[in-house]
JSON list of C-alpha atoms in Angstrom, two decimals:
[
{"chain": "A", "resi": 1, "resn": "UNK", "atom": "CA", "xyz": [-11.60, 33.50, -22.90]},
{"chain": "A", "resi": 2, "resn": "UNK", "atom": "CA", "xyz": [-8.60, 31.05, -22.84]},
{"chain": "A", "resi": 3, "resn": "UNK", "atom": "CA", "xyz": [-5.13, 31.90, -21.06]},
{"chain": "A", "resi": 4, "resn": "UNK", "atom": "CA", "xyz": [-1.83, 32.42, -23.25]},
{"chain": "A", "resi": 5, "resn": "UNK", "atom": "CA", "xyz": [0.99, 30.49, -23.08]},
{"chain": "A", "resi": 6, "resn": "UNK", "atom": "CA", "xyz": [3.93, 31.03, -20.99]},
{"chain": "A", "resi": 7, "resn": "UNK", "atom": "CA", "xyz": [7.16, 30.45, -22.32]},
{"chain": "A", "resi": 8, "resn": "UNK", "atom": "CA", "xyz": [9.05, 31.13, -18.41]},
{"chain": "A", "resi": 9, "resn": "UNK", "atom": "CA", "xyz": [8.98, 31.41, -15.19]},
{"chain": "A", "resi": 10, "resn": "UNK", "atom": "CA", "xyz": [9.72, 33.12, -12.57]},
{"chain": "A", "resi": 11, "resn": "UNK", "atom": "CA", "xyz": [8.72, 34.51, -8.69]},
{"chain": "A", "resi": 12, "resn": "UNK", "atom": "CA", "xyz": [6.64, 33.04, -5.87]},
{"chain": "A", "resi": 13, "resn": "UNK", "atom": "CA", "xyz": [3.66, 34.70, -4.71]},
{"chain": "A", "resi": 14, "resn": "UNK", "atom": "CA", "xyz": [0.49, 34.24, -2.95]},
{"chain": "A", "resi": 15, "resn": "UNK", "atom": "CA", "xyz": [0.82, 31.20, -1.02]},
{"chain": "A", "resi": 16, "resn": "UNK", "atom": "CA", "xyz": [-2.29, 29.70, 0.70]},
{"chain": "A", "resi": 17, "resn": "UNK", "atom": "CA", "xyz": [-2.97, 26.90, 3.24]},
{"chain": "A", "resi": 18, "resn": "UNK", "atom": "CA", "xyz": [-6.04, 25.00, 3.54]},
{"chain": "A", "resi": 19, "resn": "UNK", "atom": "CA", "xyz": [-5.82, 22.51, 6.91]},
{"chain": "A", "resi": 20, "resn": "UNK", "atom": "CA", "xyz": [-7.86, 19.16, 5.53]},
{"chain": "A", "resi": 21, "resn": "UNK", "atom": "CA", "xyz": [-10.85, 19.19, 8.34]},
{"chain": "A", "resi": 22, "resn": "UNK", "atom": "CA", "xyz": [-12.17, 15.74, 8.20]},
{"chain": "A", "resi": 23, "resn": "UNK", "atom": "CA", "xyz": [-12.24, 13.13, 5.65]},
{"chain": "A", "resi": 24, "resn": "UNK", "atom": "CA", "xyz": [-14.97, 10.83, 4.78]},
{"chain": "A", "resi": 25, "resn": "UNK", "atom": "CA", "xyz": [-15.34, 6.97, 4.91]},
{"chain": "A", "resi": 26, "resn": "UNK", "atom": "CA", "xyz": [-13.70, 6.27, 1.06]},
{"chain": "A", "resi": 27, "resn": "UNK", "atom": "CA", "xyz": [-11.36, 8.68, 1.74]},
{"chain": "A", "resi": 28, "resn": "UNK", "atom": "CA", "xyz": [-12.02, 12.08, 0.55]},
{"chain": "A", "resi": 29, "resn": "UNK", "atom": "CA", "xyz": [-10.54, 14.79, 2.10]},
{"chain": "A", "resi": 30, "resn": "UNK", "atom": "CA", "xyz": [-13.20, 18.21, 3.50]},
{"chain": "A", "resi": 31, "resn": "UNK", "atom": "CA", "xyz": [-10.59, 21.70, 2.95]},
{"chain": "A", "resi": 32, "resn": "UNK", "atom": "CA", "xyz": [-11.79, 24.38, 4.68]},
{"chain": "A", "resi": 33, "resn": "UNK", "atom": "CA", "xyz": [-11.04, 28.38, 3.15]},
{"chain": "A", "resi": 34, "resn": "UNK", "atom": "CA", "xyz": [-7.96, 28.57, 2.17]},
{"chain": "A", "resi": 35, "resn": "UNK", "atom": "CA", "xyz": [-5.59, 31.37, 4.27]},
{"chain": "A", "resi": 36, "resn": "UNK", "atom": "CA", "xyz": [-3.32, 33.98, 2.51]},
{"chain": "A", "resi": 37, "resn": "UNK", "atom": "CA", "xyz": [0.58, 33.03, 3.91]},
{"chain": "A", "resi": 38, "resn": "UNK", "atom": "CA", "xyz": [2.09, 35.94, 3.67]},
{"chain": "A", "resi": 39, "resn": "UNK", "atom": "CA", "xyz": [5.71, 37.23, 3.30]},
{"chain": "A", "resi": 40, "resn": "UNK", "atom": "CA", "xyz": [6.68, 33.60, 0.73]},
{"chain": "A", "resi": 41, "resn": "UNK", "atom": "CA", "xyz": [10.13, 34.53, -0.22]},
{"chain": "A", "resi": 42, "resn": "UNK", "atom": "CA", "xyz": [11.26, 31.11, -1.95]},
{"chain": "A", "resi": 43, "resn": "UNK", "atom": "CA", "xyz": [9.71, 27.56, -2.48]},
{"chain": "A", "resi": 44, "resn": "UNK", "atom": "CA", "xyz": [11.35, 24.30, -3.41]},
{"chain": "A", "resi": 45, "resn": "UNK", "atom": "CA", "xyz": [9.97, 20.76, -3.79]},
{"chain": "A", "resi": 46, "resn": "UNK", "atom": "CA", "xyz": [11.46, 17.70, -5.07]},
{"chain": "A", "resi": 47, "resn": "UNK", "atom": "CA", "xyz": [9.98, 14.54, -6.71]},
{"chain": "A", "resi": 48, "resn": "UNK", "atom": "CA", "xyz": [10.59, 11.88, -4.24]},
{"chain": "A", "resi": 49, "resn": "UNK", "atom": "CA", "xyz": [10.03, 8.61, -5.47]},
{"chain": "A", "resi": 50, "resn": "UNK", "atom": "CA", "xyz": [11.95, 6.08, -8.39]},
{"chain": "A", "resi": 51, "resn": "UNK", "atom": "CA", "xyz": [11.01, 4.55, -11.69]},
{"chain": "A", "resi": 52, "resn": "UNK", "atom": "CA", "xyz": [11.93, 1.25, -11.57]},
{"chain": "A", "resi": 53, "resn": "UNK", "atom": "CA", "xyz": [12.46, -1.57, -14.84]},
{"chain": "A", "resi": 54, "resn": "UNK", "atom": "CA", "xyz": [10.78, -5.04, -14.51]},
{"chain": "A", "resi": 55, "resn": "UNK", "atom": "CA", "xyz": [12.86, -7.20, -16.72]},
{"chain": "A", "resi": 56, "resn": "UNK", "atom": "CA", "xyz": [11.18, -10.32, -18.64]},
{"chain": "A", "resi": 57, "resn": "UNK", "atom": "CA", "xyz": [11.68, -11.94, -22.10]},
{"chain": "A", "resi": 58, "resn": "UNK", "atom": "CA", "xyz": [15.01, -10.65, -21.64]},
{"chain": "A", "resi": 59, "resn": "UNK", "atom": "CA", "xyz": [14.62, -6.82, -22.01]},
{"chain": "A", "resi": 60, "resn": "UNK", "atom": "CA", "xyz": [12.41, -4.34, -19.89]},
{"chain": "A", "resi": 61, "resn": "UNK", "atom": "CA", "xyz": [9.16, -5.74, -19.82]},
{"chain": "A", "resi": 62, "resn": "UNK", "atom": "CA", "xyz": [7.66, -2.96, -17.68]},
{"chain": "A", "resi": 63, "resn": "UNK", "atom": "CA", "xyz": [8.44, 0.52, -16.07]},
{"chain": "A", "resi": 64, "resn": "UNK", "atom": "CA", "xyz": [7.29, 0.80, -13.10]},
{"chain": "A", "resi": 65, "resn": "UNK", "atom": "CA", "xyz": [6.56, 4.78, -11.90]},
{"chain": "A", "resi": 66, "resn": "UNK", "atom": "CA", "xyz": [6.41, 4.93, -7.80]},
{"chain": "A", "resi": 67, "resn": "UNK", "atom": "CA", "xyz": [5.27, 8.37, -7.38]},
{"chain": "A", "resi": 68, "resn": "UNK", "atom": "CA", "xyz": [5.58, 9.51, -3.61]},
{"chain": "A", "resi": 69, "resn": "UNK", "atom": "CA", "xyz": [4.63, 12.67, -3.95]},
{"chain": "A", "resi": 70, "resn": "UNK", "atom": "CA", "xyz": [7.18, 15.62, -3.04]},
{"chain": "A", "resi": 71, "resn": "UNK", "atom": "CA", "xyz": [10.22, 16.45, -0.31]},
{"chain": "A", "resi": 72, "resn": "UNK", "atom": "CA", "xyz": [11.28, 20.59, -0.41]},
{"chain": "A", "resi": 73, "resn": "UNK", "atom": "CA", "xyz": [11.33, 23.39, 1.76]},
{"chain": "A", "resi": 74, "resn": "UNK", "atom": "CA", "xyz": [8.85, 26.72, 1.84]},
{"chain": "A", "resi": 75, "resn": "UNK", "atom": "CA", "xyz": [10.49, 29.66, 3.02]},
{"chain": "A", "resi": 76, "resn": "UNK", "atom": "CA", "xyz": [9.08, 32.46, 4.34]},
{"chain": "A", "resi": 77, "resn": "UNK", "atom": "CA", "xyz": [9.47, 35.96, 5.70]},
{"chain": "A", "resi": 78, "resn": "UNK", "atom": "CA", "xyz": [7.39, 35.31, 9.21]},
{"chain": "A", "resi": 79, "resn": "UNK", "atom": "CA", "xyz": [5.10, 31.86, 10.34]},
{"chain": "A", "resi": 80, "resn": "UNK", "atom": "CA", "xyz": [1.51, 33.63, 11.36]},
{"chain": "A", "resi": 81, "resn": "UNK", "atom": "CA", "xyz": [0.13, 32.76, 14.20]},
{"chain": "A", "resi": 82, "resn": "UNK", "atom": "CA", "xyz": [-3.04, 31.53, 11.84]},
{"chain": "A", "resi": 83, "resn": "UNK", "atom": "CA", "xyz": [-0.58, 28.72, 10.73]},
{"chain": "A", "resi": 84, "resn": "UNK", "atom": "CA", "xyz": [1.56, 27.99, 13.82]},
{"chain": "A", "resi": 85, "resn": "UNK", "atom": "CA", "xyz": [-2.30, 27.29, 15.79]},
{"chain": "A", "resi": 86, "resn": "UNK", "atom": "CA", "xyz": [-4.26, 25.76, 12.59]},
{"chain": "A", "resi": 87, "resn": "UNK", "atom": "CA", "xyz": [-1.31, 23.23, 11.01]},
{"chain": "A", "resi": 88, "resn": "UNK", "atom": "CA", "xyz": [1.46, 23.18, 13.61]},
{"chain": "A", "resi": 89, "resn": "UNK", "atom": "CA", "xyz": [-0.95, 22.54, 16.77]},
{"chain": "A", "resi": 90, "resn": "UNK", "atom": "CA", "xyz": [0.53, 25.30, 18.99]},
{"chain": "A", "resi": 91, "resn": "UNK", "atom": "CA", "xyz": [-1.91, 26.75, 21.21]},
{"chain": "A", "resi": 92, "resn": "UNK", "atom": "CA", "xyz": [-2.77, 30.23, 22.46]},
{"chain": "A", "resi": 93, "resn": "UNK", "atom": "CA", "xyz": [-2.78, 30.33, 26.14]},
{"chain": "A", "resi": 94, "resn": "UNK", "atom": "CA", "xyz": [-5.59, 32.82, 28.05]},
{"chain": "A", "resi": 95, "resn": "UNK", "atom": "CA", "xyz": [-2.74, 35.77, 28.29]},
{"chain": "A", "resi": 96, "resn": "UNK", "atom": "CA", "xyz": [-2.28, 35.38, 24.04]},
{"chain": "A", "resi": 97, "resn": "UNK", "atom": "CA", "xyz": [0.90, 34.09, 24.36]},
{"chain": "A", "resi": 98, "resn": "UNK", "atom": "CA", "xyz": [1.81, 31.55, 22.31]},
{"chain": "A", "resi": 99, "resn": "UNK", "atom": "CA", "xyz": [2.86, 28.05, 23.82]},
{"chain": "A", "resi": 100, "resn": "UNK", "atom": "CA", "xyz": [4.32, 25.47, 21.89]},
{"chain": "A", "resi": 101, "resn": "UNK", "atom": "CA", "xyz": [3.79, 21.54, 23.51]},
{"chain": "A", "resi": 102, "resn": "UNK", "atom": "CA", "xyz": [5.80, 18.54, 22.67]},
{"chain": "A", "resi": 103, "resn": "UNK", "atom": "CA", "xyz": [2.43, 16.66, 22.12]},
{"chain": "A", "resi": 104, "resn": "UNK", "atom": "CA", "xyz": [1.30, 19.16, 19.86]},
{"chain": "A", "resi": 105, "resn": "UNK", "atom": "CA", "xyz": [-0.59, 16.87, 17.05]},
{"chain": "A", "resi": 106, "resn": "UNK", "atom": "CA", "xyz": [-0.07, 18.72, 12.91]},
{"chain": "A", "resi": 107, "resn": "UNK", "atom": "CA", "xyz": [-2.55, 19.00, 10.34]},
{"chain": "A", "resi": 108, "resn": "UNK", "atom": "CA", "xyz": [-2.36, 17.90, 7.14]},
{"chain": "A", "resi": 109, "resn": "UNK", "atom": "CA", "xyz": [-3.18, 20.96, 4.85]},
{"chain": "A", "resi": 110, "resn": "UNK", "atom": "CA", "xyz": [-3.44, 21.62, 1.04]},
{"chain": "A", "resi": 111, "resn": "UNK", "atom": "CA", "xyz": [-0.89, 23.86, -0.43]},
{"chain": "A", "resi": 112, "resn": "UNK", "atom": "CA", "xyz": [-1.92, 26.43, -2.74]},
{"chain": "A", "resi": 113, "resn": "UNK", "atom": "CA", "xyz": [0.63, 29.33, -4.83]},
{"chain": "A", "resi": 114, "resn": "UNK", "atom": "CA", "xyz": [1.18, 31.11, -8.11]},
{"chain": "A", "resi": 115, "resn": "UNK", "atom": "CA", "xyz": [4.63, 31.34, -10.08]},
{"chain": "A", "resi": 116, "resn": "UNK", "atom": "CA", "xyz": [4.46, 34.70, -11.95]},
{"chain": "A", "resi": 117, "resn": "UNK", "atom": "CA", "xyz": [4.83, 33.66, -16.05]},
{"chain": "A", "resi": 118, "resn": "UNK", "atom": "CA", "xyz": [5.46, 35.94, -19.04]},
{"chain": "A", "resi": 119, "resn": "UNK", "atom": "CA", "xyz": [2.08, 35.70, -20.25]},
{"chain": "A", "resi": 120, "resn": "UNK", "atom": "CA", "xyz": [-0.32, 34.57, -16.68]},
{"chain": "A", "resi": 121, "resn": "UNK", "atom": "CA", "xyz": [-0.16, 33.47, -13.58]},
{"chain": "A", "resi": 122, "resn": "UNK", "atom": "CA", "xyz": [1.09, 29.74, -13.13]},
{"chain": "A", "resi": 123, "resn": "UNK", "atom": "CA", "xyz": [-1.12, 27.99, -10.34]},
{"chain": "A", "resi": 124, "resn": "UNK", "atom": "CA", "xyz": [-0.77, 25.19, -8.34]},
{"chain": "A", "resi": 125, "resn": "UNK", "atom": "CA", "xyz": [-2.02, 22.80, -5.99]},
{"chain": "A", "resi": 126, "resn": "UNK", "atom": "CA", "xyz": [-0.54, 20.43, -3.58]},
{"chain": "A", "resi": 127, "resn": "UNK", "atom": "CA", "xyz": [-3.52, 18.38, -1.45]},
{"chain": "A", "resi": 128, "resn": "UNK", "atom": "CA", "xyz": [-2.00, 16.34, 1.06]},
{"chain": "A", "resi": 129, "resn": "UNK", "atom": "CA", "xyz": [0.69, 18.25, 2.73]},
{"chain": "A", "resi": 130, "resn": "UNK", "atom": "CA", "xyz": [2.68, 18.34, 6.19]},
{"chain": "A", "resi": 131, "resn": "UNK", "atom": "CA", "xyz": [5.22, 20.67, 7.64]},
{"chain": "A", "resi": 132, "resn": "UNK", "atom": "CA", "xyz": [7.59, 20.59, 9.96]},
{"chain": "A", "resi": 133, "resn": "UNK", "atom": "CA", "xyz": [8.50, 22.84, 12.81]},
{"chain": "A", "resi": 134, "resn": "UNK", "atom": "CA", "xyz": [10.91, 25.52, 11.91]},
{"chain": "A", "resi": 135, "resn": "UNK", "atom": "CA", "xyz": [13.94, 26.54, 13.87]},
{"chain": "A", "resi": 136, "resn": "UNK", "atom": "CA", "xyz": [14.36, 29.67, 15.67]},
{"chain": "A", "resi": 137, "resn": "UNK", "atom": "CA", "xyz": [17.25, 31.96, 13.66]},
{"chain": "A", "resi": 138, "resn": "UNK", "atom": "CA", "xyz": [19.08, 35.24, 14.90]},
{"chain": "A", "resi": 139, "resn": "UNK", "atom": "CA", "xyz": [21.89, 37.49, 15.61]},
{"chain": "A", "resi": 140, "resn": "UNK", "atom": "CA", "xyz": [22.94, 40.67, 17.32]},
{"chain": "A", "resi": 141, "resn": "UNK", "atom": "CA", "xyz": [22.16, 43.99, 14.57]},
{"chain": "A", "resi": 142, "resn": "UNK", "atom": "CA", "xyz": [25.02, 45.60, 13.36]},
{"chain": "A", "resi": 143, "resn": "UNK", "atom": "CA", "xyz": [25.82, 48.84, 10.92]},
{"chain": "A", "resi": 144, "resn": "UNK", "atom": "CA", "xyz": [23.31, 47.39, 8.62]},
{"chain": "A", "resi": 145, "resn": "UNK", "atom": "CA", "xyz": [20.35, 44.91, 9.16]},
{"chain": "A", "resi": 146, "resn": "UNK", "atom": "CA", "xyz": [19.41, 42.29, 8.19]},
{"chain": "A", "resi": 147, "resn": "UNK", "atom": "CA", "xyz": [16.34, 39.48, 7.17]},
{"chain": "A", "resi": 148, "resn": "UNK", "atom": "CA", "xyz": [16.18, 36.48, 8.99]},
{"chain": "A", "resi": 149, "resn": "UNK", "atom": "CA", "xyz": [13.19, 34.52, 7.45]},
{"chain": "A", "resi": 150, "resn": "UNK", "atom": "CA", "xyz": [11.88, 30.96, 8.15]},
{"chain": "A", "resi": 151, "resn": "UNK", "atom": "CA", "xyz": [11.57, 27.92, 7.11]},
{"chain": "A", "resi": 152, "resn": "UNK", "atom": "CA", "xyz": [9.09, 24.79, 6.62]},
{"chain": "A", "resi": 153, "resn": "UNK", "atom": "CA", "xyz": [10.09, 21.10, 5.50]},
{"chain": "A", "resi": 154, "resn": "UNK", "atom": "CA", "xyz": [6.91, 20.14, 3.56]},
{"chain": "A", "resi": 155, "resn": "UNK", "atom": "CA", "xyz": [5.77, 16.51, 2.64]},
{"chain": "A", "resi": 156, "resn": "UNK", "atom": "CA", "xyz": [3.39, 16.17, -0.05]},
{"chain": "A", "resi": 157, "resn": "UNK", "atom": "CA", "xyz": [2.10, 13.10, -0.57]},
{"chain": "A", "resi": 158, "resn": "UNK", "atom": "CA", "xyz": [-0.92, 11.90, -2.49]},
{"chain": "A", "resi": 159, "resn": "UNK", "atom": "CA", "xyz": [-4.33, 11.23, -1.43]},
{"chain": "A", "resi": 160, "resn": "UNK", "atom": "CA", "xyz": [-6.13, 8.18, -1.59]},
{"chain": "A", "resi": 161, "resn": "UNK", "atom": "CA", "xyz": [-7.82, 8.57, -4.95]},
{"chain": "A", "resi": 162, "resn": "UNK", "atom": "CA", "xyz": [-4.17, 9.16, -6.43]},
{"chain": "A", "resi": 163, "resn": "UNK", "atom": "CA", "xyz": [-4.23, 13.03, -6.38]},
{"chain": "A", "resi": 164, "resn": "UNK", "atom": "CA", "xyz": [-1.21, 14.71, -5.53]},
{"chain": "A", "resi": 165, "resn": "UNK", "atom": "CA", "xyz": [-0.88, 18.11, -6.74]},
{"chain": "A", "resi": 166, "resn": "UNK", "atom": "CA", "xyz": [-3.21, 20.07, -10.22]},
{"chain": "A", "resi": 167, "resn": "UNK", "atom": "CA", "xyz": [-2.27, 23.01, -11.59]},
{"chain": "A", "resi": 168, "resn": "UNK", "atom": "CA", "xyz": [-3.12, 25.80, -14.47]},
{"chain": "A", "resi": 169, "resn": "UNK", "atom": "CA", "xyz": [-2.12, 26.15, -17.76]},
{"chain": "A", "resi": 170, "resn": "UNK", "atom": "CA", "xyz": [-3.68, 27.52, -21.10]},
{"chain": "A", "resi": 171, "resn": "UNK", "atom": "CA", "xyz": [-6.74, 25.64, -21.71]},
{"chain": "A", "resi": 172, "resn": "UNK", "atom": "CA", "xyz": [-8.08, 25.86, -17.60]},
{"chain": "A", "resi": 173, "resn": "UNK", "atom": "CA", "xyz": [-11.28, 28.36, -17.98]},
{"chain": "A", "resi": 174, "resn": "UNK", "atom": "CA", "xyz": [-11.34, 31.78, -16.89]},
{"chain": "A", "resi": 175, "resn": "UNK", "atom": "CA", "xyz": [-13.98, 30.73, -13.71]},
{"chain": "A", "resi": 176, "resn": "UNK", "atom": "CA", "xyz": [-11.30, 28.02, -12.50]},
{"chain": "A", "resi": 177, "resn": "UNK", "atom": "CA", "xyz": [-8.55, 30.00, -12.76]},
{"chain": "A", "resi": 178, "resn": "UNK", "atom": "CA", "xyz": [-9.90, 33.23, -10.81]},
{"chain": "A", "resi": 179, "resn": "UNK", "atom": "CA", "xyz": [-11.23, 31.16, -8.02]},
{"chain": "A", "resi": 180, "resn": "UNK", "atom": "CA", "xyz": [-8.68, 29.23, -7.44]},
{"chain": "A", "resi": 181, "resn": "UNK", "atom": "CA", "xyz": [-7.72, 30.23, -4.09]},
{"chain": "A", "resi": 182, "resn": "UNK", "atom": "CA", "xyz": [-11.36, 30.19, -3.24]},
{"chain": "A", "resi": 183, "resn": "UNK", "atom": "CA", "xyz": [-11.66, 27.19, -2.96]},
{"chain": "A", "resi": 184, "resn": "UNK", "atom": "CA", "xyz": [-9.30, 24.03, -3.11]},
{"chain": "A", "resi": 185, "resn": "UNK", "atom": "CA", "xyz": [-9.78, 22.12, -6.86]},
{"chain": "A", "resi": 186, "resn": "UNK", "atom": "CA", "xyz": [-10.00, 19.20, -6.74]},
{"chain": "A", "resi": 187, "resn": "UNK", "atom": "CA", "xyz": [-11.17, 17.61, -10.56]},
{"chain": "A", "resi": 188, "resn": "UNK", "atom": "CA", "xyz": [-14.09, 15.12, -11.22]},
{"chain": "A", "resi": 189, "resn": "UNK", "atom": "CA", "xyz": [-11.51, 12.90, -12.47]},
{"chain": "A", "resi": 190, "resn": "UNK", "atom": "CA", "xyz": [-10.42, 12.44, -8.86]},
{"chain": "A", "resi": 191, "resn": "UNK", "atom": "CA", "xyz": [-14.19, 11.68, -7.08]},
{"chain": "A", "resi": 192, "resn": "UNK", "atom": "CA", "xyz": [-14.82, 9.19, -9.89]},
{"chain": "A", "resi": 193, "resn": "UNK", "atom": "CA", "xyz": [-12.06, 7.25, -9.56]},
{"chain": "A", "resi": 194, "resn": "UNK", "atom": "CA", "xyz": [-13.01, 7.40, -5.50]},
{"chain": "A", "resi": 195, "resn": "UNK", "atom": "CA", "xyz": [-15.96, 6.68, -5.70]},
{"chain": "A", "resi": 196, "resn": "UNK", "atom": "CA", "xyz": [-15.15, 3.91, -8.15]},
{"chain": "A", "resi": 197, "resn": "UNK", "atom": "CA", "xyz": [-12.76, 2.31, -5.58]},
{"chain": "A", "resi": 198, "resn": "UNK", "atom": "CA", "xyz": [-14.99, 2.52, -2.59]},
{"chain": "A", "resi": 199, "resn": "UNK", "atom": "CA", "xyz": [-18.36, 0.89, -4.93]},
{"chain": "A", "resi": 200, "resn": "UNK", "atom": "CA", "xyz": [-15.77, -2.34, -5.42]},
{"chain": "A", "resi": 201, "resn": "UNK", "atom": "CA", "xyz": [-14.48, -3.12, -2.37]}
]
């Protein structure tokens, strides 16, 4: 059954992360099963990279598209212990205390999420993300309480195959749409391009 075409989008829901657990010799990542990151408040990612004109014959001869991925910020209610240990490299000690060290190694991961549309959800995946440590913020409670959220700076780069992101649309088949959060979707064209590049070396 084909999806209906959206006219607008709003909202943010079902943020998941899937750690890149390994890389093949050809630069193909293996992703862990996506894990829900609850409490999503907002997500904003800006395109990184600009187009450049190459001039010849007294005019624009070719336009270079420098796609350097995305930079942005994810705001959530509270960073989970699983995200802190799996992605940010923090450690749980024998007493169950979460410990941050200056030599912690951050992990790369895919970020999956969806925006609500007027007809159906628009599901996205950014394939190769890194996140920075969040700032700590709080204030004394007065007459009313206000929730203090946590913010993660994000960088989303391209995979060696050139793949940056994917999203569903009205042409997406039902099985792919329904299984979006069960595993990280990789288009067949990306695997074919990686295989071809490896064979040409």
